[in-house]
Amino acid sequence: MGVPALIVAAGSGQRLGAGGPKALVDLAGRPMYAWSVDAFREATHVNRIFVAVPPGKGDLFDEPGIVKVEGGETRSHSVANGLAAITAAGEPEMVVVHDAARPLISPALIDAAIIGLDQDPELHALIAAAPMTDTVKRLGSDGVVVETLDRSELVSVQTPQVFRASTLKQAIASGDLAAATDDASLIEAAGGAVGVIESPSGNIKVTVPADLDLAALLLERSR
Ligand code: C5P
């Protein structure tokens, strides 16, 4: 299989407070997004790597072999731009989307998600997710707890997310891009079937400075 990948790296990184794009922040001696690029290079079933970059900052992304695409206003707009570039020369069967903010992604998880979707014709997408370890409560508009949700029915959603390319294209064309925090929610809203594949506990997302320290430690350990 030869599946194109899109790494979205066009976020501003305001919550990290690094004074520039999060994807370019130094992590164990390299820009954060480069660790994800490595994993996609190593994945057996990925054939091309597109990276959505912050507008005007493309020159700062210099990993060899990547195809750069200008990112958009929100994450979903960046995915839309990337998908348009991927499908410009013909529509692949599947596409895999990943956040540059998850630098500990493993090639094994990427391949497993691609194979999993390929082998399940009922599904339109297969997304990485972790079981909930915290107890989750829903709040009312007054900030008071309304109910405690059943943790056994909940997962915490991550990337990579693998899609049938035609389904993702349709969902993006008809969905509310500004409101979506991931692409699978656009598929769900359009009535598509989204499956989950359990991701290892190390696939953390870097959002605040403490996450960066943890990611550096985990990378050191895995070297
Ligand atoms: O902001 P957050 O960390 O949730 O963003 C998730 C991913 O989406 C990051 O890798 C970020 O670079 C990317 N993103 C993007 N374009 C935007 C906003 C976020 O590619 N406009």
mmCIF file of C-alpha atoms and ligand atoms in Angstrom:
data_model
loop_
_atom_site.group_PDB
_atom_site.id
_atom_site.type_symbol
_atom_site.label_atom_id
_atom_site.label_comp_id
_atom_site.label_asym_id
_atom_site.label_seq_id
_atom_site.Cartn_x
_atom_site.Cartn_y
_atom_site.Cartn_z
ATOM 1 C CA MET A 1 0.000 0.000 0.000
ATOM 2 C CA GLY A 2 1.165 3.537 -0.684
ATOM 3 C CA VAL A 3 -0.762 5.994 1.454
ATOM 4 C CA PRO A 4 -0.018 9.748 1.476
ATOM 5 C CA ALA A 5 0.389 11.384 4.882
ATOM 6 C CA LEU A 6 -0.408 14.913 6.005
ATOM 7 C CA ILE A 7 1.334 16.292 9.087
ATOM 8 C CA VAL A 8 -0.454 19.448 10.247
ATOM 9 C CA ALA A 9 2.130 21.857 11.628
ATOM 10 C CA ALA A 10 0.585 25.269 10.953
ATOM 11 C CA GLY A 11 -0.490 26.140 14.512
ATOM 12 C CA SER A 12 0.750 29.289 16.219
ATOM 13 C CA GLY A 13 1.868 27.599 19.435
ATOM 14 C CA GLN A 14 0.502 30.376 21.649
ATOM 15 C CA ARG A 15 -0.184 28.052 24.612
ATOM 16 C CA LEU A 16 3.425 26.838 24.507
ATOM 17 C CA GLY A 17 4.615 30.443 24.677
ATOM 18 C CA ALA A 18 7.646 29.757 22.477
ATOM 19 C CA GLY A 19 7.303 32.986 20.510
ATOM 20 C CA GLY A 20 6.950 31.117 17.205
ATOM 21 C CA PRO A 21 5.311 28.087 15.582
ATOM 22 C CA LYS A 22 5.088 25.101 17.963
ATOM 23 C CA ALA A 23 6.175 22.706 15.207
ATOM 24 C CA LEU A 24 9.572 24.437 15.047
ATOM 25 C CA VAL A 25 10.271 24.414 18.782
ATOM 26 C CA ASP A 26 13.491 22.591 19.673
ATOM 27 C CA LEU A 27 12.870 19.088 20.985
ATOM 28 C CA ALA A 28 15.946 16.986 21.798
ATOM 29 C CA GLY A 29 18.011 18.949 19.280
ATOM 30 C CA ARG A 30 15.578 19.054 16.346
ATOM 31 C CA PRO A 31 12.441 20.992 15.416
ATOM 32 C CA MET A 32 9.436 19.167 16.880
ATOM 33 C CA TYR A 33 7.791 18.323 13.544
ATOM 34 C CA ALA A 34 10.956 16.494 12.332
ATOM 35 C CA TRP A 35 10.301 13.622 14.784
ATOM 36 C CA SER A 36 6.914 12.988 13.162
ATOM 37 C CA VAL A 37 8.450 13.197 9.678
ATOM 38 C CA ASP A 38 10.959 10.481 10.722
ATOM 39 C CA ALA A 39 8.149 8.177 11.877
ATOM 40 C CA PHE A 40 6.237 8.599 8.600
ATOM 41 C CA ARG A 41 9.441 7.982 6.605
ATOM 42 C CA GLU A 42 9.894 4.719 8.519
ATOM 43 C CA ALA A 43 6.264 3.560 8.174
ATOM 44 C CA THR A 44 6.062 0.796 5.562
ATOM 45 C CA HIS A 45 2.722 1.854 4.046
ATOM 46 C CA VAL A 46 3.326 5.621 3.638
ATOM 47 C CA ASN A 47 4.541 6.825 0.244
ATOM 48 C CA ARG A 48 4.450 10.656 0.428
ATOM 49 C CA ILE A 49 4.687 13.162 3.295
ATOM 50 C CA PHE A 50 2.891 16.519 3.055
ATOM 51 C CA VAL A 51 3.354 19.105 5.811
ATOM 52 C CA ALA A 52 0.903 21.982 6.412
ATOM 53 C CA VAL A 53 3.117 24.923 7.414
ATOM 54 C CA PRO A 54 2.260 28.336 8.899
ATOM 55 C CA PRO A 55 1.686 30.926 6.132
ATOM 56 C CA GLY A 56 4.920 32.801 5.376
ATOM 57 C CA LYS A 57 7.073 30.402 7.449
ATOM 58 C CA GLY A 58 7.530 27.605 4.907
ATOM 59 C CA ASP A 59 11.251 28.304 4.398
ATOM 60 C CA LEU A 60 11.908 27.349 8.017
ATOM 61 C CA PHE A 61 10.678 23.787 7.391
ATOM 62 C CA ASP A 62 13.646 22.130 5.696
ATOM 63 C CA GLU A 63 13.337 18.376 6.288
ATOM 64 C CA PRO A 64 14.262 16.660 3.002
ATOM 65 C CA GLY A 65 11.584 14.925 0.946
ATOM 66 C CA ILE A 66 8.528 16.673 2.366
ATOM 67 C CA VAL A 67 5.915 18.522 0.284
ATOM 68 C CA LYS A 68 4.964 21.810 1.958
ATOM 69 C CA VAL A 69 1.427 23.163 1.819
ATOM 70 C CA GLU A 70 0.291 26.498 3.263
ATOM 71 C CA GLY A 71 -1.827 25.958 6.391
ATOM 72 C CA GLY A 72 -5.146 27.660 7.097
ATOM 73 C CA GLU A 73 -6.949 29.624 9.786
ATOM 74 C CA THR A 74 -7.898 26.554 11.869
ATOM 75 C CA ARG A 75 -6.589 22.998 12.044
ATOM 76 C CA SER A 76 -9.391 21.776 9.782
ATOM 77 C CA HIS A 77 -8.608 24.471 7.219
ATOM 78 C CA SER A 78 -4.986 23.257 7.239
ATOM 79 C CA VAL A 79 -6.229 19.703 6.643
ATOM 80 C CA ALA A 80 -8.465 20.961 3.826
ATOM 81 C CA ASN A 81 -5.503 22.695 2.151
ATOM 82 C CA GLY A 82 -3.331 19.605 2.561
ATOM 83 C CA LEU A 83 -5.984 17.289 1.176
ATOM 84 C CA ALA A 84 -6.451 19.562 -1.840
ATOM 85 C CA ALA A 85 -2.699 19.299 -2.547
ATOM 86 C CA ILE A 86 -2.698 15.522 -2.034
ATOM 87 C CA THR A 87 -5.630 14.977 -4.404
ATOM 88 C CA ALA A 88 -4.510 17.512 -7.024
ATOM 89 C CA ALA A 89 -2.890 14.799 -9.126
ATOM 90 C CA GLY A 90 -5.518 12.104 -8.476
ATOM 91 C CA GLU A 91 -7.385 10.788 -5.456
ATOM 92 C CA PRO A 92 -5.656 8.088 -3.385
ATOM 93 C CA GLU A 93 -7.783 5.447 -1.650
ATOM 94 C CA MET A 94 -6.705 6.474 1.861
ATOM 95 C CA VAL A 95 -4.959 9.374 3.557
ATOM 96 C CA VAL A 96 -3.427 9.615 7.029
ATOM 97 C CA VAL A 97 -3.505 12.842 9.055
ATOM 98 C CA HIS A 98 -1.244 13.531 12.052
ATOM 99 C CA ASP A 99 -0.584 16.463 14.398
ATOM 100 C CA ALA A 100 3.023 17.689 14.493
ATOM 101 C CA ALA A 101 2.244 18.294 18.179
ATOM 102 C CA ARG A 102 2.513 14.502 18.765
ATOM 103 C CA PRO A 103 6.234 13.944 18.120
ATOM 104 C CA LEU A 104 6.356 10.494 19.784
ATOM 105 C CA ILE A 105 4.213 8.838 17.115
ATOM 106 C CA SER A 106 5.541 5.387 16.190
ATOM 107 C CA PRO A 107 5.826 3.910 12.666
ATOM 108 C CA ALA A 108 4.130 0.768 14.034
ATOM 109 C CA LEU A 109 0.987 2.697 15.039
ATOM 110 C CA ILE A 110 0.841 4.436 11.636
ATOM 111 C CA ASP A 111 1.071 1.107 9.789
ATOM 112 C CA ALA A 112 -1.411 -0.611 12.110
ATOM 113 C CA ALA A 113 -3.991 2.161 11.567
ATOM 114 C CA ILE A 114 -3.583 2.009 7.774
ATOM 115 C CA ILE A 115 -3.873 -1.796 7.701
ATOM 116 C CA GLY A 116 -6.833 -1.688 10.099
ATOM 117 C CA LEU A 117 -8.848 0.648 7.868
ATOM 118 C CA ASP A 118 -7.851 -1.217 4.724
ATOM 119 C CA GLN A 119 -9.174 -4.451 6.213
ATOM 120 C CA ASP A 120 -12.518 -3.101 7.477
ATOM 121 C CA PRO A 121 -14.819 -2.109 4.597
ATOM 122 C CA GLU A 122 -17.524 -0.949 7.080
ATOM 123 C CA LEU A 123 -15.366 1.922 8.321
ATOM 124 C CA HIS A 124 -14.768 5.351 6.780
ATOM 125 C CA ALA A 125 -12.007 6.257 9.237
ATOM 126 C CA LEU A 126 -9.807 4.637 11.875
ATOM 127 C CA ILE A 127 -8.369 6.891 14.557
ATOM 128 C CA ALA A 128 -5.845 6.484 17.364
ATOM 129 C CA ALA A 129 -7.362 6.768 20.826
ATOM 130 C CA ALA A 130 -6.446 5.999 24.438
ATOM 131 C CA PRO A 131 -8.695 4.725 27.218
ATOM 132 C CA MET A 132 -9.727 7.436 29.727
ATOM 133 C CA THR A 133 -7.755 7.281 32.955
ATOM 134 C CA ASP A 134 -9.401 10.327 34.562
ATOM 135 C CA THR A 135 -13.000 10.455 35.717
ATOM 136 C CA VAL A 136 -14.921 12.810 33.420
ATOM 137 C CA LYS A 137 -17.852 15.013 34.501
ATOM 138 C CA ARG A 138 -20.194 17.166 32.457
ATOM 139 C CA LEU A 139 -20.808 20.705 33.704
ATOM 140 C CA GLY A 140 -23.927 22.845 33.425
ATOM 141 C CA SER A 141 -23.810 26.476 32.241
ATOM 142 C CA ASP A 142 -23.478 27.510 35.920
ATOM 143 C CA GLY A 143 -20.235 25.501 36.231
ATOM 144 C CA VAL A 144 -21.831 22.941 38.568
ATOM 145 C CA VAL A 145 -21.484 19.217 37.791
ATOM 146 C CA VAL A 146 -24.522 17.782 36.027
ATOM 147 C CA GLU A 147 -23.364 14.182 35.765
ATOM 148 C CA THR A 148 -20.403 11.817 35.893
ATOM 149 C CA LEU A 149 -19.903 10.083 32.562
ATOM 150 C CA ASP A 150 -19.305 6.336 32.274
ATOM 151 C CA ARG A 151 -15.543 6.168 31.759
ATOM 152 C CA SER A 152 -15.703 2.692 30.204
ATOM 153 C CA GLU A 153 -17.551 4.188 27.218
ATOM 154 C CA LEU A 154 -15.087 7.060 26.664
ATOM 155 C CA VAL A 155 -11.779 7.384 24.840
ATOM 156 C CA SER A 156 -9.341 10.239 24.501
ATOM 157 C CA VAL A 157 -8.812 10.883 20.796
ATOM 158 C CA GLN A 158 -5.370 11.353 19.265
ATOM 159 C CA THR A 159 -3.656 11.200 15.900
ATOM 160 C CA PRO A 160 -2.806 9.503 13.538
ATOM 161 C CA GLN A 161 -6.257 9.374 11.924
ATOM 162 C CA VAL A 162 -6.633 7.382 8.692
ATOM 163 C CA PHE A 163 -9.479 8.181 6.282
ATOM 164 C CA ARG A 164 -10.937 6.999 3.051
ATOM 165 C CA ALA A 165 -9.843 9.998 0.990
ATOM 166 C CA SER A 166 -13.161 10.451 -0.847
ATOM 167 C CA THR A 167 -15.120 10.444 2.457
ATOM 168 C CA LEU A 168 -12.805 12.999 4.046
ATOM 169 C CA LYS A 169 -13.040 15.218 0.978
ATOM 170 C CA GLN A 170 -16.852 15.186 1.102
ATOM 171 C CA ALA A 171 -16.940 15.729 4.878
ATOM 172 C CA ILE A 172 -14.612 18.735 4.568
ATOM 173 C CA ALA A 173 -16.659 20.197 1.713
ATOM 174 C CA SER A 174 -19.894 20.064 3.722
ATOM 175 C CA GLY A 175 -18.678 20.362 7.340
ATOM 176 C CA ASP A 176 -18.285 23.203 9.831
ATOM 177 C CA LEU A 177 -14.497 23.524 9.673
ATOM 178 C CA ALA A 178 -14.247 26.328 12.224
ATOM 179 C CA ALA A 179 -15.929 24.216 14.936
ATOM 180 C CA ALA A 180 -14.143 20.883 14.334
ATOM 181 C CA THR A 181 -11.215 19.971 16.616
ATOM 182 C CA ASP A 182 -10.443 16.851 14.599
ATOM 183 C CA ASP A 183 -11.343 15.552 11.151
ATOM 184 C CA ALA A 184 -13.070 12.416 12.390
ATOM 185 C CA SER A 185 -15.802 14.602 13.900
ATOM 186 C CA LEU A 186 -16.570 15.894 10.385
ATOM 187 C CA ILE A 187 -16.992 12.272 9.221
ATOM 188 C CA GLU A 188 -19.256 11.514 12.225
ATOM 189 C CA ALA A 189 -21.381 14.606 11.500
ATOM 190 C CA ALA A 190 -21.821 13.389 7.926
ATOM 191 C CA GLY A 191 -23.029 9.987 9.189
ATOM 192 C CA GLY A 192 -19.793 8.064 8.540
ATOM 193 C CA ALA A 193 -18.445 5.184 10.647
ATOM 194 C CA VAL A 194 -15.304 5.957 12.665
ATOM 195 C CA GLY A 195 -13.396 3.141 14.382
ATOM 196 C CA VAL A 196 -10.655 3.436 16.987
ATOM 197 C CA ILE A 197 -7.283 1.783 17.369
ATOM 198 C CA GLU A 198 -5.655 1.894 20.812
ATOM 199 C CA SER A 199 -2.515 4.015 20.880
ATOM 200 C CA PRO A 200 0.388 3.473 23.272
ATOM 201 C CA SER A 201 0.554 5.713 26.341
ATOM 202 C CA GLY A 202 3.641 7.548 25.045
ATOM 203 C CA ASN A 203 1.833 9.239 22.135
ATOM 204 C CA ILE A 204 1.480 12.491 24.088
ATOM 205 C CA LYS A 205 0.474 15.887 22.703
ATOM 206 C CA VAL A 206 2.735 18.855 23.361
ATOM 207 C CA THR A 207 0.585 21.793 24.417
ATOM 208 C CA VAL A 208 2.238 23.509 27.402
ATOM 209 C CA PRO A 209 5.956 23.776 28.373
ATOM 210 C CA ALA A 210 5.797 20.810 30.816
ATOM 211 C CA ASP A 211 4.684 18.575 27.905
ATOM 212 C CA LEU A 212 7.870 19.533 26.072
ATOM 213 C CA ASP A 213 10.019 18.357 28.995
ATOM 214 C CA LEU A 214 8.133 15.063 29.143
ATOM 215 C CA ALA A 215 8.421 14.548 25.364
ATOM 216 C CA ALA A 216 12.201 15.154 25.532
ATOM 217 C CA LEU A 217 12.540 12.595 28.344
ATOM 218 C CA LEU A 218 10.501 9.991 26.470
ATOM 219 C CA LEU A 219 12.503 10.557 23.263
ATOM 220 C CA GLU A 220 15.779 10.146 25.156
ATOM 221 C CA ARG A 221 14.494 6.919 26.643
ATOM 222 C CA SER A 222 13.397 5.528 23.276
ATOM 223 C CA ARG A 223 16.744 6.278 21.578
HETATM 224 O O1 C5P B 1 -3.474 23.824 18.660
HETATM 225 P P1 C5P B 1 -3.362 22.337 18.670
HETATM 226 O O2 C5P B 1 -2.133 21.851 19.385
HETATM 227 O O3 C5P B 1 -4.613 21.643 19.108
HETATM 228 O O4 C5P B 1 -3.167 21.929 17.135
HETATM 229 C C1 C5P B 1 -3.109 20.585 16.735
HETATM 230 C C2 C5P B 1 -2.264 20.477 15.472
HETATM 231 O O5 C5P B 1 -2.887 21.199 14.422
HETATM 232 C C3 C5P B 1 -0.852 21.039 15.650
HETATM 233 O O6 C5P B 1 0.092 20.133 15.100
HETATM 234 C C4 C5P B 1 -0.913 22.349 14.895
HETATM 235 O O7 C5P B 1 0.318 22.729 14.294
HETATM 236 C C5 C5P B 1 -1.944 22.059 13.812
HETATM 237 N N1 C5P B 1 -2.646 23.276 13.332
HETATM 238 C C6 C5P B 1 -2.588 23.608 11.983
HETATM 239 N N2 C5P B 1 -3.227 24.745 11.530
HETATM 240 C C7 C5P B 1 -3.896 25.564 12.377
HETATM 241 C C8 C5P B 1 -3.968 25.227 13.763
HETATM 242 C C9 C5P B 1 -3.344 24.062 14.213
HETATM 243 O O8 C5P B 1 -1.961 22.887 11.191
HETATM 244 N N3 C5P B 1 -4.458 26.660 11.911
#
